[in-house]
Amino acid sequence: MSRTTDLFLTSLAPAVWGSTYLVTTEALPAGYPITLAALRALPAGLLLLAVTRCVPPREWLGRTFVLGSLNFALFWVLLFVAAYRLPGGVAATLGSLQAMIVILMAWGWLGTPIRLGALGAAATGVMGVSLLLIGPEAQLDWIGIAAGLGGAASMAAGTVLSRKWQPPVSALSFTAWQLTAGGLILLPVALFLEPPLPALSATNAAGLIWLGLIGAGATYALWFRGIGRLEPSAVSMLGMMSPVTAVVLGWVYLGQTLSFTQSIGAAIVIGSVVVGQSVNRKSNSSLKKWRSAAAEPAR
């Protein structure tokens, strides 16, 4: 399968994640972030386990719970804390720093060389997200900022370690393992910290089904598939498309305005993603040629 197809399929994940804000605000009860995160992860993970009929072997349990914590439990909790304590635009901008963090972590943990072009594209993307989402009325909260940075670091670490720890199973099974582990971690925390969830309406149930089956199960399978086939920095850059989708959905479905500055920000984000993919593709091609030449016997 071509690299272009891999990029397209992987980009579907953040495009769908951009609907999370709309679904959460319009279809789910407010004030139960950890409970809803557990309900988003655990049922989807158990369903995928039943479908794939593949459970992690004993030697993979530790890694599965580490990845489930980084990619889901810790990430989603910190994401909610940042969302509650910061304006949405500030929280999303901090989250977009994930692409830069991945580049540094991939260098330290995978030995991937730091490409200045990719780093520049990631920094430009962060600037575009800030133009897209941050308004002049934005106020800062240090706990929220710490949570936003922690969430970006958690997802970045999960992305890099998911590439480093590739089990000999399908992406769907790998997703099932992590969702189940993340849900099992979140469930006791939700029971301890939050009040019981009220009876769910049909709209609430539909929102959870969307966020669980599509927004978690299907999309993360595509995401982890992409991590296994593409460079971590290339995958993380695609995550910047999520706030673009969120703004477009707000404009289409909620009647929110789209200013000229936001349009410029969206264009910068899209441009930075395109440039970042080009830099990663050329660098990866050069690295493969170098390795091939180095492997040839001396004549």
mmCIF file with all atom_site columns, C-alpha atoms in Angstrom, residues 9-10 13 17 48 72 170-176 179 213-228:
data_model
loop_
_atom_site.group_PDB
_atom_site.id
_atom_site.type_symbol
_atom_site.label_atom_id
_atom_site.label_alt_id
_atom_site.label_comp_id
_atom_site.label_asym_id
_atom_site.label_entity_id
_atom_site.label_seq_id
_atom_site.pdbx_PDB_ins_code
_atom_site.Cartn_x
_atom_site.Cartn_y
_atom_site.Cartn_z
_atom_site.occupancy
_atom_site.B_iso_or_equiv
_atom_site.pdbx_formal_charge
_atom_site.auth_seq_id
_atom_site.auth_comp_id
_atom_site.auth_asym_id
_atom_site.auth_atom_id
_atom_site.pdbx_PDB_model_num
ATOM 1  C CA . LEU A 1 9   ? -6.181  6.552  6.297  1.00 0.00 ? 9   LEU A CA 1
ATOM 2  C CA . THR A 1 10  ? -4.227  7.792  9.317  1.00 0.00 ? 10  THR A CA 1
ATOM 3  C CA . ALA A 1 13  ? -8.459  9.566  12.881 1.00 0.00 ? 13  ALA A CA 1
ATOM 4  C CA . TRP A 1 17  ? -11.509 13.385 16.728 1.00 0.00 ? 17  TRP A CA 1
ATOM 5  C CA . LEU A 1 48  ? -13.011 -5.221 19.926 1.00 0.00 ? 48  LEU A CA 1
ATOM 6  C CA . PHE A 1 72  ? -6.098  6.972  26.892 1.00 0.00 ? 72  PHE A CA 1
ATOM 7  C CA . SER A 1 170 ? -3.286  -6.536 13.905 1.00 0.00 ? 170 SER A CA 1
ATOM 8  C CA . ALA A 1 171 ? -3.792  -2.839 14.593 1.00 0.00 ? 171 ALA A CA 1
ATOM 9  C CA . LEU A 1 172 ? -7.367  -3.635 15.653 1.00 0.00 ? 172 LEU A CA 1
ATOM 10 C CA . SER A 1 173 ? -6.163  -6.079 18.312 1.00 0.00 ? 173 SER A CA 1
ATOM 11 C CA . PHE A 1 174 ? -3.499  -3.608 19.482 1.00 0.00 ? 174 PHE A CA 1
ATOM 12 C CA . THR A 1 175 ? -6.238  -0.979 19.812 1.00 0.00 ? 175 THR A CA 1
ATOM 13 C CA . ALA A 1 176 ? -8.485  -3.386 21.721 1.00 0.00 ? 176 ALA A CA 1
ATOM 14 C CA . LEU A 1 179 ? -8.637  0.680  25.068 1.00 0.00 ? 179 LEU A CA 1
ATOM 15 C CA . LEU A 1 213 ? -17.009 2.824  18.489 1.00 0.00 ? 213 LEU A CA 1
ATOM 16 C CA . ILE A 1 214 ? -16.021 5.426  15.902 1.00 0.00 ? 214 ILE A CA 1
ATOM 17 C CA . GLY A 1 215 ? -14.121 8.102  17.846 1.00 0.00 ? 215 GLY A CA 1
ATOM 18 C CA . ALA A 1 216 ? -12.079 5.540  19.785 1.00 0.00 ? 216 ALA A CA 1
ATOM 19 C CA . GLY A 1 217 ? -12.269 1.995  18.374 1.00 0.00 ? 217 GLY A CA 1
ATOM 20 C CA . ALA A 1 218 ? -12.179 2.617  14.619 1.00 0.00 ? 218 ALA A CA 1
ATOM 21 C CA . THR A 1 219 ? -10.057 5.773  14.610 1.00 0.00 ? 219 THR A CA 1
ATOM 22 C CA . TYR A 1 220 ? -7.386  4.544  17.004 1.00 0.00 ? 220 TYR A CA 1
ATOM 23 C CA . ALA A 1 221 ? -7.060  1.364  14.951 1.00 0.00 ? 221 ALA A CA 1
ATOM 24 C CA . LEU A 1 222 ? -6.244  3.603  11.976 1.00 0.00 ? 222 LEU A CA 1
ATOM 25 C CA . TRP A 1 223 ? -3.947  5.711  14.170 1.00 0.00 ? 223 TRP A CA 1
ATOM 26 C CA . PHE A 1 224 ? -1.937  2.748  15.489 1.00 0.00 ? 224 PHE A CA 1
ATOM 27 C CA . ARG A 1 225 ? -1.841  1.260  12.005 1.00 0.00 ? 225 ARG A CA 1
ATOM 28 C CA . GLY A 1 226 ? -0.293  4.518  10.784 1.00 0.00 ? 226 GLY A CA 1
ATOM 29 C CA . ILE A 1 227 ? 2.211   4.536  13.650 1.00 0.00 ? 227 ILE A CA 1
ATOM 30 C CA . GLY A 1 228 ? 3.375   1.091  12.547 1.00 0.00 ? 228 GLY A CA 1
#
